[in-house]
Coordinates of C-alpha atoms and ligand atoms in Angstrom, one line a residue:
X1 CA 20.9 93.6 17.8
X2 CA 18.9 93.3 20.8
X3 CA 20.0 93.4 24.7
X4 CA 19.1 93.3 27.8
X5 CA 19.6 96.9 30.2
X6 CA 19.1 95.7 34.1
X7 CA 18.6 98.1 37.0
X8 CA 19.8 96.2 39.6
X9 CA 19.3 95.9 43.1
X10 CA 15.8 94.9 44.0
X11 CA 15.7 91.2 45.4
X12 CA 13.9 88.8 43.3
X13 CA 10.7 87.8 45.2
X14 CA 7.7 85.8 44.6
X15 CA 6.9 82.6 42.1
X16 CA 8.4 81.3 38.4
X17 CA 7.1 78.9 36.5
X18 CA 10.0 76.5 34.6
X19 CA 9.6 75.5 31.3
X20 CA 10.4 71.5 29.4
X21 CA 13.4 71.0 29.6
X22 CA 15.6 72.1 26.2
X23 CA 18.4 69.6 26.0
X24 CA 15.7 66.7 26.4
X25 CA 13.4 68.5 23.8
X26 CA 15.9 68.7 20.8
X27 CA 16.7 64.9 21.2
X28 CA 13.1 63.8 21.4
X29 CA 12.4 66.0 18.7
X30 CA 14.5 64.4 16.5
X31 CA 13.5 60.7 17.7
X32 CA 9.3 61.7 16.6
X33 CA 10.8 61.4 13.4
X34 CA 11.6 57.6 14.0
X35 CA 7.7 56.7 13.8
X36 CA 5.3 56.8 10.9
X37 CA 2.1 58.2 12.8
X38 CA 1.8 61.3 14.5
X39 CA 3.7 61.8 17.6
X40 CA 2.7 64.7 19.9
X41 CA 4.7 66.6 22.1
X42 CA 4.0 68.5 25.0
X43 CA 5.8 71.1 27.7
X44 CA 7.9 72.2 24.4
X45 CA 10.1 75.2 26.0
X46 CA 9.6 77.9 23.0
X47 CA 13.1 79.3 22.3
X48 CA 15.3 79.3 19.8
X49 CA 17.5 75.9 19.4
X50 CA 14.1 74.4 19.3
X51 CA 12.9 76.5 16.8
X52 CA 15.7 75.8 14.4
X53 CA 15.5 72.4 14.7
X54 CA 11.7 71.9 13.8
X55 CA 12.9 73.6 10.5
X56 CA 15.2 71.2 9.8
X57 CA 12.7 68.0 10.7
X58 CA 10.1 69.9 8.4
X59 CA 12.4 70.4 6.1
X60 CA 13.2 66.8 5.3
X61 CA 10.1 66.0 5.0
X62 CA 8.1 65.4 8.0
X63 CA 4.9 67.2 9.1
X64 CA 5.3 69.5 11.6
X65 CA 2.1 70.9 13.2
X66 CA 2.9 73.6 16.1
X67 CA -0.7 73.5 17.8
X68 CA 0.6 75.9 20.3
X69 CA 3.8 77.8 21.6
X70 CA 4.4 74.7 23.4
X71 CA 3.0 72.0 21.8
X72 CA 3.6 70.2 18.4
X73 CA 2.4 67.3 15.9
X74 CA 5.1 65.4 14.0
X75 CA 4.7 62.7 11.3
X76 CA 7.9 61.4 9.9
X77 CA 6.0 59.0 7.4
X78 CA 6.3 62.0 4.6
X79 CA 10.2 62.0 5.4
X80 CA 11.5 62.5 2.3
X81 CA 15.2 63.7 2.4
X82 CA 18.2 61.8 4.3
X83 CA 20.3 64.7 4.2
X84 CA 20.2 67.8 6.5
X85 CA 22.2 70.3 5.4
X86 CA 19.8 72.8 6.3
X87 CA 21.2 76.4 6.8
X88 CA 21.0 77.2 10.7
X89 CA 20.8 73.4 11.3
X90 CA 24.8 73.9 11.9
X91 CA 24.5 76.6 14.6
X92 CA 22.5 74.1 16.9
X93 CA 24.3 71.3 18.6
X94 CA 21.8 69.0 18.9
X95 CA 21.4 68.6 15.2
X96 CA 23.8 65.5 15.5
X97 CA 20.4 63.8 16.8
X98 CA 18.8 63.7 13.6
X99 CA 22.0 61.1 12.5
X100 CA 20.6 58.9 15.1
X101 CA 17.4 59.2 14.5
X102 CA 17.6 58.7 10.4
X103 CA 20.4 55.7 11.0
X104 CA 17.9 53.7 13.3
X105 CA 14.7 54.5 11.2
X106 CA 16.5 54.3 7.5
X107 CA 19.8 53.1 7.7
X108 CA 20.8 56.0 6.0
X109 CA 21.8 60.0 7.2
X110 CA 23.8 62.7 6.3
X111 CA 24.2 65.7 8.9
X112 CA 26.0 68.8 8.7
X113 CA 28.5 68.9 11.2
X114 CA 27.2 70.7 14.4
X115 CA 28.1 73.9 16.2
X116 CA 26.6 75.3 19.2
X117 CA 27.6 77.1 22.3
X118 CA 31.4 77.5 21.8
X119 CA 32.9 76.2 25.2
X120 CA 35.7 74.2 24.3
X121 CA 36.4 71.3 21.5
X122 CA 32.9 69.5 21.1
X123 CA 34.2 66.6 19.4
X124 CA 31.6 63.6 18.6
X125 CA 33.9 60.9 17.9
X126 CA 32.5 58.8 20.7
X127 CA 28.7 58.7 18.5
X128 CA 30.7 58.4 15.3
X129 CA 32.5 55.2 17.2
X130 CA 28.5 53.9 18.5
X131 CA 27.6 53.9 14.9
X132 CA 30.1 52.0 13.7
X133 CA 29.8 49.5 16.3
X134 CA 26.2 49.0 15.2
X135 CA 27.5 48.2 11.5
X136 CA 27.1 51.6 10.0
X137 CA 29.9 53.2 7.6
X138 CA 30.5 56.8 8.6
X139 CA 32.4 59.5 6.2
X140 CA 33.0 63.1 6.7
X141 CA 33.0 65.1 3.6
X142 CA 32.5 68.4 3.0
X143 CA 31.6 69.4 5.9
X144 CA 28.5 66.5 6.6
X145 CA 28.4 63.5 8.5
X146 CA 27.3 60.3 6.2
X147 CA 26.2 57.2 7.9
X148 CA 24.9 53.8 5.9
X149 CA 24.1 50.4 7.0
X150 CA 23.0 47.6 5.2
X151 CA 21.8 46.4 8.9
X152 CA 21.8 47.7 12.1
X153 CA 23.1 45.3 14.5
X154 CA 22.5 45.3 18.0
X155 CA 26.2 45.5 19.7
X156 CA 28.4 45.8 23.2
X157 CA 29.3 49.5 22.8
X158 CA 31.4 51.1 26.1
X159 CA 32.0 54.9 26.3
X160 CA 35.7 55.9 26.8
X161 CA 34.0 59.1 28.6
X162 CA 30.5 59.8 30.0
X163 CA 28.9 61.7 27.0
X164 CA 25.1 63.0 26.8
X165 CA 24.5 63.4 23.2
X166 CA 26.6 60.0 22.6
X167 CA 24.4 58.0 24.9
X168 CA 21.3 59.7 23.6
X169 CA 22.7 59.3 19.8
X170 CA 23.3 55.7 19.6
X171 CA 20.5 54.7 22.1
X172 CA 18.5 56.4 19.2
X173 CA 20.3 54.0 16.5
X174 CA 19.6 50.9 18.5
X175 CA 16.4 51.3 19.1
X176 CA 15.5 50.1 15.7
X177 CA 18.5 47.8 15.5
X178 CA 18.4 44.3 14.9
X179 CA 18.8 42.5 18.6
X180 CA 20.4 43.7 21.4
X181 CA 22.4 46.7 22.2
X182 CA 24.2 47.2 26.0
X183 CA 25.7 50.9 26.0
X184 CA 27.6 51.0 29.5
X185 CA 30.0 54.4 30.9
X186 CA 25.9 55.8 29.7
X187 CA 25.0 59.1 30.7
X188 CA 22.6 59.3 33.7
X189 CA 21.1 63.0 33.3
X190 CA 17.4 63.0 33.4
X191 CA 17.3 64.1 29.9
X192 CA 18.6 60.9 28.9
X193 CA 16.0 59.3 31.2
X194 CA 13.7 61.5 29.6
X195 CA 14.3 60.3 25.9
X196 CA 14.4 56.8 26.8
X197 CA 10.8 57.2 28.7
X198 CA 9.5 59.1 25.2
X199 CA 11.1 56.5 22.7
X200 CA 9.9 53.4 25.3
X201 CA 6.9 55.4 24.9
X202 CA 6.6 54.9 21.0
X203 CA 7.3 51.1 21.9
X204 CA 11.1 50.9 22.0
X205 CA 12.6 48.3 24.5
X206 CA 15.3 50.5 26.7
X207 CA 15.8 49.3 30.1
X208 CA 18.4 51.0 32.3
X209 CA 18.2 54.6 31.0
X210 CA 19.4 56.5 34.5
X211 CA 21.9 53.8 35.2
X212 CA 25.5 53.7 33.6
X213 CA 24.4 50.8 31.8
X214 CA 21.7 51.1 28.9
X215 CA 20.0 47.6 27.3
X216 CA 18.2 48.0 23.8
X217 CA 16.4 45.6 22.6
X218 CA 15.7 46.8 18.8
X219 CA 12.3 47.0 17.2
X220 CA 10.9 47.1 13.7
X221 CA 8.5 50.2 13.8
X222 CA 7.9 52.6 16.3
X223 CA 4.6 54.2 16.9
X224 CA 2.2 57.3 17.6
X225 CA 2.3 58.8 21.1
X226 CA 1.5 61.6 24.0
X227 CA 4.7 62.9 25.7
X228 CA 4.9 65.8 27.7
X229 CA 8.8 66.6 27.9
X230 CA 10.5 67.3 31.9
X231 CA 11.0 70.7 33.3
X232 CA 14.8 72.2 32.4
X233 CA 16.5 71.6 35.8
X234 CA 19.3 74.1 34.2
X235 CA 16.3 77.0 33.6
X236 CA 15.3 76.1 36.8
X237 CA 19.0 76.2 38.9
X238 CA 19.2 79.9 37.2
X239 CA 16.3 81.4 39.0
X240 CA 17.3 79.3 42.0
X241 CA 20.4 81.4 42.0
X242 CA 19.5 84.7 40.7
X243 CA 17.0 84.4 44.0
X244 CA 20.2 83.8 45.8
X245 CA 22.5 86.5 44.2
X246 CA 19.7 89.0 44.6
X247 CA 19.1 87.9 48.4
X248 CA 15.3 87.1 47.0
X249 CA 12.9 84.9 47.9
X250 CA 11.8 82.7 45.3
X251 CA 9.6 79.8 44.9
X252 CA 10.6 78.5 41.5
X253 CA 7.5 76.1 40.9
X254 CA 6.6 72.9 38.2
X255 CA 10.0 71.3 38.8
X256 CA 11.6 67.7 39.5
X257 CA 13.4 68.8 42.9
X258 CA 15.4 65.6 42.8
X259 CA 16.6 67.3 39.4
X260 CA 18.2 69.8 41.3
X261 CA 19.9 68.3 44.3
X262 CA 23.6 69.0 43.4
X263 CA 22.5 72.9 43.2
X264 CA 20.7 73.2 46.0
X265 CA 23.1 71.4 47.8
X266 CA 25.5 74.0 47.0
X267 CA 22.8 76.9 47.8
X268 CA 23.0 75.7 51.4
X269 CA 26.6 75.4 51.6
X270 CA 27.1 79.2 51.1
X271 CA 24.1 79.7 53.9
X272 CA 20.7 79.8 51.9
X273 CA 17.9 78.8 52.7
X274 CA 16.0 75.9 50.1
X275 CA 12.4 74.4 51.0
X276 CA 11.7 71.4 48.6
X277 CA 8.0 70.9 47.8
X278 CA 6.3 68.0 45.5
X279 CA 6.9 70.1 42.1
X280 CA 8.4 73.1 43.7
X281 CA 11.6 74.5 45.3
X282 CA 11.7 77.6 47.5
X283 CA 14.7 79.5 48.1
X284 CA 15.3 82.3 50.6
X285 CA 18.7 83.8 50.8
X286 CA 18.7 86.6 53.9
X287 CA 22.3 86.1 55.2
X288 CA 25.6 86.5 53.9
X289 CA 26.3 84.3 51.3
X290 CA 30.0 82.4 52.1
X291 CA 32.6 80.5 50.0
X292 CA 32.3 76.9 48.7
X293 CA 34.1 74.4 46.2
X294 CA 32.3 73.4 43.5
X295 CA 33.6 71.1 40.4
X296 CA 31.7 70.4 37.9
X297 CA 30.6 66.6 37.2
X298 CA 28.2 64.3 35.1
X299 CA 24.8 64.1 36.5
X300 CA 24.5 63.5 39.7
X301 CA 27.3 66.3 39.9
X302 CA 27.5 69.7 39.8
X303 CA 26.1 70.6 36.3
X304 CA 28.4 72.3 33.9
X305 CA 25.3 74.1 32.9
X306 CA 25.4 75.5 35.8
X307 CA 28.9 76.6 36.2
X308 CA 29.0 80.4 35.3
X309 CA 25.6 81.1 37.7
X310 CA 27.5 79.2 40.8
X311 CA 31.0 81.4 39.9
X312 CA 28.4 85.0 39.7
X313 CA 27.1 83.8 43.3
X314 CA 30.5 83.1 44.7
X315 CA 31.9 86.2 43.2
X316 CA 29.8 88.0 45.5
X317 CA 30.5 85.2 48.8
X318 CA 32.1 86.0 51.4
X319 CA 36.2 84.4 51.1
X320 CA 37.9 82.9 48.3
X321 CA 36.1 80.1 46.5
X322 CA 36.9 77.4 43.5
X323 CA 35.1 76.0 40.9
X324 CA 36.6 73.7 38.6
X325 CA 35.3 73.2 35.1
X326 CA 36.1 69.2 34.4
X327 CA 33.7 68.9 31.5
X328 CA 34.3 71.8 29.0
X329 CA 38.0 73.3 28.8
X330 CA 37.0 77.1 27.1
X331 CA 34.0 77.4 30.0
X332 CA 35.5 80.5 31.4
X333 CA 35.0 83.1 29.2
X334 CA 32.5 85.6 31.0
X335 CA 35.2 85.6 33.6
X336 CA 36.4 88.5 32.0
X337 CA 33.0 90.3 31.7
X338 CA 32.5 89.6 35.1
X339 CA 35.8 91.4 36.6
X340 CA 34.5 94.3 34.2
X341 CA 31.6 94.2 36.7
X342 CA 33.9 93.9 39.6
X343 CA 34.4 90.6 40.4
X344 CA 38.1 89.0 41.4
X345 CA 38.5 86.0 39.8
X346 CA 41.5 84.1 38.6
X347 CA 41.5 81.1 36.1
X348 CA 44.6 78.9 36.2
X349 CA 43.8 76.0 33.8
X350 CA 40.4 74.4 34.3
X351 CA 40.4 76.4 38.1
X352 CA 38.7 80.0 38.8
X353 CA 39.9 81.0 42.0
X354 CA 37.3 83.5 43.1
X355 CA 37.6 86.1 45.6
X356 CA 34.5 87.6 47.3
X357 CA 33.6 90.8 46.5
X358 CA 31.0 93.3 48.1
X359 CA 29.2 93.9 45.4
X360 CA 29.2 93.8 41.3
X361 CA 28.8 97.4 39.9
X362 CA 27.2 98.0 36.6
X363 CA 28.8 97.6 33.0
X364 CA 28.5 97.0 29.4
X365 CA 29.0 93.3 28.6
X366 CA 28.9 90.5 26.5
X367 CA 26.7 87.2 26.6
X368 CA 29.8 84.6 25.7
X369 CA 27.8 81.9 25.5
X370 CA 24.3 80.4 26.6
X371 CA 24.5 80.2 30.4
X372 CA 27.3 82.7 30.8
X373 CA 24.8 85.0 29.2
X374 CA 22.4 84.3 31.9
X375 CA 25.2 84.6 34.6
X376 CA 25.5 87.5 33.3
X377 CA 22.1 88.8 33.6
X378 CA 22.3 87.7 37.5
X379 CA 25.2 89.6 37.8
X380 CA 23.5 92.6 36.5
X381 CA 20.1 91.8 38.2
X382 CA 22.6 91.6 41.7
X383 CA 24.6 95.0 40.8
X384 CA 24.5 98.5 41.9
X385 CA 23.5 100.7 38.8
X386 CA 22.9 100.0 35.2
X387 CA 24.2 96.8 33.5
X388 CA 23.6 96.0 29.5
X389 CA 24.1 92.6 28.0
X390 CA 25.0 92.6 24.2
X391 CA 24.2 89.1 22.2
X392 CA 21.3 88.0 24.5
X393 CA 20.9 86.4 21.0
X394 CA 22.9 83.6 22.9
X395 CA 20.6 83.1 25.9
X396 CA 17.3 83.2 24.1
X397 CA 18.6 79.6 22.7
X398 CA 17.9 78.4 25.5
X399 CA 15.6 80.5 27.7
X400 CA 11.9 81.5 27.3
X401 CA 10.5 84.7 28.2
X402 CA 13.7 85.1 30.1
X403 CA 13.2 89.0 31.0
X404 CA 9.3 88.8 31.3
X405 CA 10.0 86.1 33.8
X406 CA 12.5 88.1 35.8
X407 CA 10.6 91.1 35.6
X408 CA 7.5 89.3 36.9
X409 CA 9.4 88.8 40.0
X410 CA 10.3 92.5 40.4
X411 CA 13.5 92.5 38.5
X412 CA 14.0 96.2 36.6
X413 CA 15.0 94.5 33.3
X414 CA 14.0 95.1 29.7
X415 CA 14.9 93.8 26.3
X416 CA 16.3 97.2 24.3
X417 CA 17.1 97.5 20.4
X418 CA 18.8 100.6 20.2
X419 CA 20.9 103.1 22.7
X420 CA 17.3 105.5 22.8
X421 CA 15.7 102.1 24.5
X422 CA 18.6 102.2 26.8
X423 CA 18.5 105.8 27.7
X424 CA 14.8 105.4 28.0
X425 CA 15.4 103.0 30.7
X426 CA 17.7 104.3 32.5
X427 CA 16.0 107.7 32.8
X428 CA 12.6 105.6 33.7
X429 CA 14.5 103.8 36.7
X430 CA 17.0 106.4 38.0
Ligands
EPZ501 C1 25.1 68.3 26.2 O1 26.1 68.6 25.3 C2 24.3 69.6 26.3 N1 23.8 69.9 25.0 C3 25.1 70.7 26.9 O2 24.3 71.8 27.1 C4 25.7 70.2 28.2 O3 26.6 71.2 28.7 C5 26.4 68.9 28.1 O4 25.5 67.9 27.5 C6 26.9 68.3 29.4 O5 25.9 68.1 30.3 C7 22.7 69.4 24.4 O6 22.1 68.5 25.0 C8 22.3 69.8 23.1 P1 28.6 65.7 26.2 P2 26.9 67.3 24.6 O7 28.6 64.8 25.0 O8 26.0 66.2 24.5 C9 33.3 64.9 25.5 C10 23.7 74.0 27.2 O9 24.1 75.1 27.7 N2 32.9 64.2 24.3 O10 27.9 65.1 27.4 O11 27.6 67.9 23.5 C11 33.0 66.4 25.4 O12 34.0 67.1 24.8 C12 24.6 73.1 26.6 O13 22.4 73.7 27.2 C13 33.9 63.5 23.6 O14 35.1 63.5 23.9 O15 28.0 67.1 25.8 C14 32.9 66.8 26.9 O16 34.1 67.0 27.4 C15 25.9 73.5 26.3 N3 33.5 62.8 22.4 C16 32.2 65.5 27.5 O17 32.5 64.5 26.6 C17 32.2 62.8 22.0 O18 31.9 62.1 21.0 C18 30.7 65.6 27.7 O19 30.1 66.1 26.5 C19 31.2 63.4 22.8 C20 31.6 64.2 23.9

C-alpha cells in the first residue's frame, strides 16, 4: 500500500500545468464507442478511473490504441459483447456511461452496477427513468443493469433533480434515437458541454448542452473524429487552493478560467489574491485568510468536488465558517482526519461549522475518498511537521502525477511504500 509523507510548511510557489478533465473523459470515452471508425482522443488525464475504463471498452470488443500517456485511438466497429461485467468496471462510477452508449448505438446493454467514490447514496434511477422514456426495457438482475429496445424514440424527458451522469447518460441514448429528444432540469457543468461538443463532433445533433434544456435530434451513424478533452476545473480548483492554504503563489496554467469562477470567487472572499489570464489563473495568498459561507451547488455553484479543499482552507481562516454539502449526504468524512490534524469542525446534518484554527499539525491519516484525499494532502502540505496519507489509492483516480506536481512547486512530498521510505523522509527533511 502506497502513501503519501508531506513535510509541510514551505508555500507552494511557481507554475502547474492541469490536465483533461476526468469526469468529461470517462463519458466521452464511452460515447467513441458509438461510431464505427476510429475516434481519437486527446488531453486524456492518465490516472486510474480512466485506466479501468479503457479495459472495459477493449474488453467488449473495441480497439483501443493508447498512442501516448494522453492520447488514444478507439474503433467500436469490432464491438463484439453487449455486456460489461468486467471485474474493476464496478469500482468506477462512470461505468454507467457505457449503458448509454451501447443503448443508443445497439439497442441493447448490460452494465454491472457501478460504485465509485463512496459519498453518500449514488442512486441512478433518474438514467434508468431517461431510458425508459426513450422506449427501452430496463431489469436489474444479479447485480447488472439490462437495457433493450426494439427502437429508440426520441421523447420529452424532465429531470426531477439536476444530475450529471443522467444528462450525460440519456443525451448519449438519444443521440442515435429515432427523432427528437428535449432533456430539460439538464445539467450545465462544462463536462456536459464538453460531451455534447465531442459527440456533435462525430455528427450528432445536440443543441443546448450548457443550458437547462438539451435538444437531440437522433442520427443513424456517427462518425470518426479529433477531440482534445477540457482541462479538469476540479484538478485545477485544488492547486488553486493548496496555493492558498500554503500562502503560495501559484500560477496554475492551461485552464478555462470561466470554469473556475465559483472557486475563485470564494478565494477572494477569505482575502486572496486571483489574476485571470487567457488559459491561466494566478493566485497569491499573502494575508490572513478569513471566514466565508460556502454551499455547495450544480454548476455554476460551488462544486461539490470541491467541498473538502474549501473546508481544509477555512479550517485554517480566521472565525467560524460554514459549508453546506447540498449534493452528496456522506461528503463529510475526512472531517474526522482533519480534527486529528487539528482542525475544529462540527457537522450537524449536511452543515460543518468550522472554527479557524492557527495552524494544522502533522498526523497519520486516511484518504476517505477522491477529493477528501487531496484535502488531505493540502492539509498536510499547510501543517507544521510530518503528515502521512494512507489509501492515496483513492486520489490517484483522479489525479496525475499529483506529488511530482506539488513537489515541482517546492512542496516536500513523496510517494512511500513502506515505514523505511517514511523514516527515510523524515530524516532527509528534518
Ligand atoms: C458526477 O457524479 C461526478 N462523477 C462526481 O465526481 C461529481 O461529484 C458529481 O457528478 C456532481 O458534480 C463523474 O462524472 C463520474 P450526479 P454523478 O448524477 O453523475 C442525485 C469526483 O470526485 N441523483 O450529478 O454520479 C445524486 O444522488 C466525483 O470526481 C439521483 O437522485 O452525480 C446526487 O444527489 C465524485 N438519481 C445528485 O443527483 C440519479 O439517477 C447529483 O448527482 C442520479 C443522481
Amino acid at each position: 500500500m502506497e502513501q503519501y509523507v508531506i513535510k509541510g510548511g514551505n508555500p507552494l510557489v511557481g507554475e502547474v500545468e492541469i490536465g483533461g478533465a476526468k469526469n468529461a473523459a470517462l463519458a466521452i470515452l464511452a460515447a467513441s464507442i458509438m461510431a464505427d471508425e476510429t475516434v481519437t482522443i486527446d488531453n486524456l488525464p492518465d490516472v486510474r478511473d480512466i485506466n479501468v475504463l479503457l479495459g472495459a471498452i477493449q474488453e467488449i470488443g473495441a480497439i483501443v490504441d493508447r498512442v501516448d500517456a494522453h492520447t488514444v485511438k478507439i474503433n467500436g466497429s469490432t464491438i463484439s459483447a453487449m455486456s460489461v461485467d468486467y471485474e474493476y468496471i464496478k469500482k468506477i462510477r462512470a461505468s454507467y456511461y457505457l449503458l448509454g452508449a451501447l443503448l443508443g448505438k445497439y439497442k441493447r446493454a448490460e452494465v454491472a452496477l457501478p460504485g465509485g467514490c463512496d459519498i453518500g447514496s449514488r442512486p441512478i434511477d433518474l438514467h434508468l427513468k431517461g431510458f425508459r422514456a426513450l422506449g427501452a426495457k430496463v431489469d436489474i438482475q444479479h447485480g447488472l443493469i439490462a437495457a433493450e429496445a426494439e427502437h429508440l424514440k426520441g421523447t420529452h424527458i424532465y429531470l426531477d433533480k439536476v444530475s450529471v451522469g443522467a444528462t450525460i447518460n440519456i443525451m448519449m441514448a438519444a443521440a442515435m434515437a429515432d427523432g427528437k429528444t428535449i432533456i430539460e432540469n439538464a445539467a450545465k457543468e462544462p463536462h456536459v458541454v464538453d460531451v455534447a461538443n465531442f459527440l456533435n463532433s462525430m455528427g450528432a445533433a445536440i443543441r443546448g448542452a450548457g443550458t437547462d434544456v438539451i435538444r437531440i435530434v437522433g442520427v443513424e451513424k456517427l462518425h470518426k473524429t479529433e477531440y482534445s478533452i477540457i482541462p479538469d476545473q476540479i484538478e485545477a480548483g485544488t492547486f488553486m487552493f493548496a496555493a492558498a492554504a500554503t500562502r503560495g503563489d501559484v500560477t496554475v496554467k492551461n485552464v478555462i478560467p470561466k470554469h473556475l469562477e465559483a472557486t475563485t470567487a470564494k478565494l477572494l472572499e477569505v482575502g486572496c489574491e486571483v489574476e485571470e489570464f487567457d488559459d491561466a489563473v494566478r493566485v497569491v495568498c499573502a494575508k490572513p485568510m478569513h471566514h466565508t459561507q460556502v454551499t455547495t451547488l450544480p454548476y455554476p455553484g460551488f462544486p461539490t468536488d470541491m467541498q473538502p479543499q474549501m473546508a481544509v482552507i477555512l479550517g485554517i481562516a480566521q472565525g467560524t465558517s460554514t459549508v453546506t454539502e447540498s449534493i452528496f449526504e456522506n461528503r463529510f468524512k475526512y472531517v474526522d482526519e482533519l480534527t486529528r490534524m487539528g482542525a475544529t469542525i462540527k457537522v450537524e446534518s449536511n452543515i460543518a461549522i468550522i472554527t479557524g484554527v492557527e495552524r494544522y499539525t502533522g498526523a497519520r491519516v486516511s484518504a476517505p475518498d477522491l477529493r477528501a484525499g487531496a484535502a488531505l494532502v493540502i492539509a498536510g502540505l499547510a501543517a507544521e511537521g510530518i503528515t502521512i496519507v494512507d489509501d492515496i489509492y483513492y486520489i490517484e483516480r483522479g489525479y496525475e502525477h499529483f506529488e511530482e506536481k506539488l513537489a515541482s512547486l517546492g512542496a516536500q512530498i513523496e510517494k512511500v511504500s513502506s515505514e523505511k521510505e517514511i523514516q527515510k523522509f523524515t530524516l532527509k527533511v528534518s
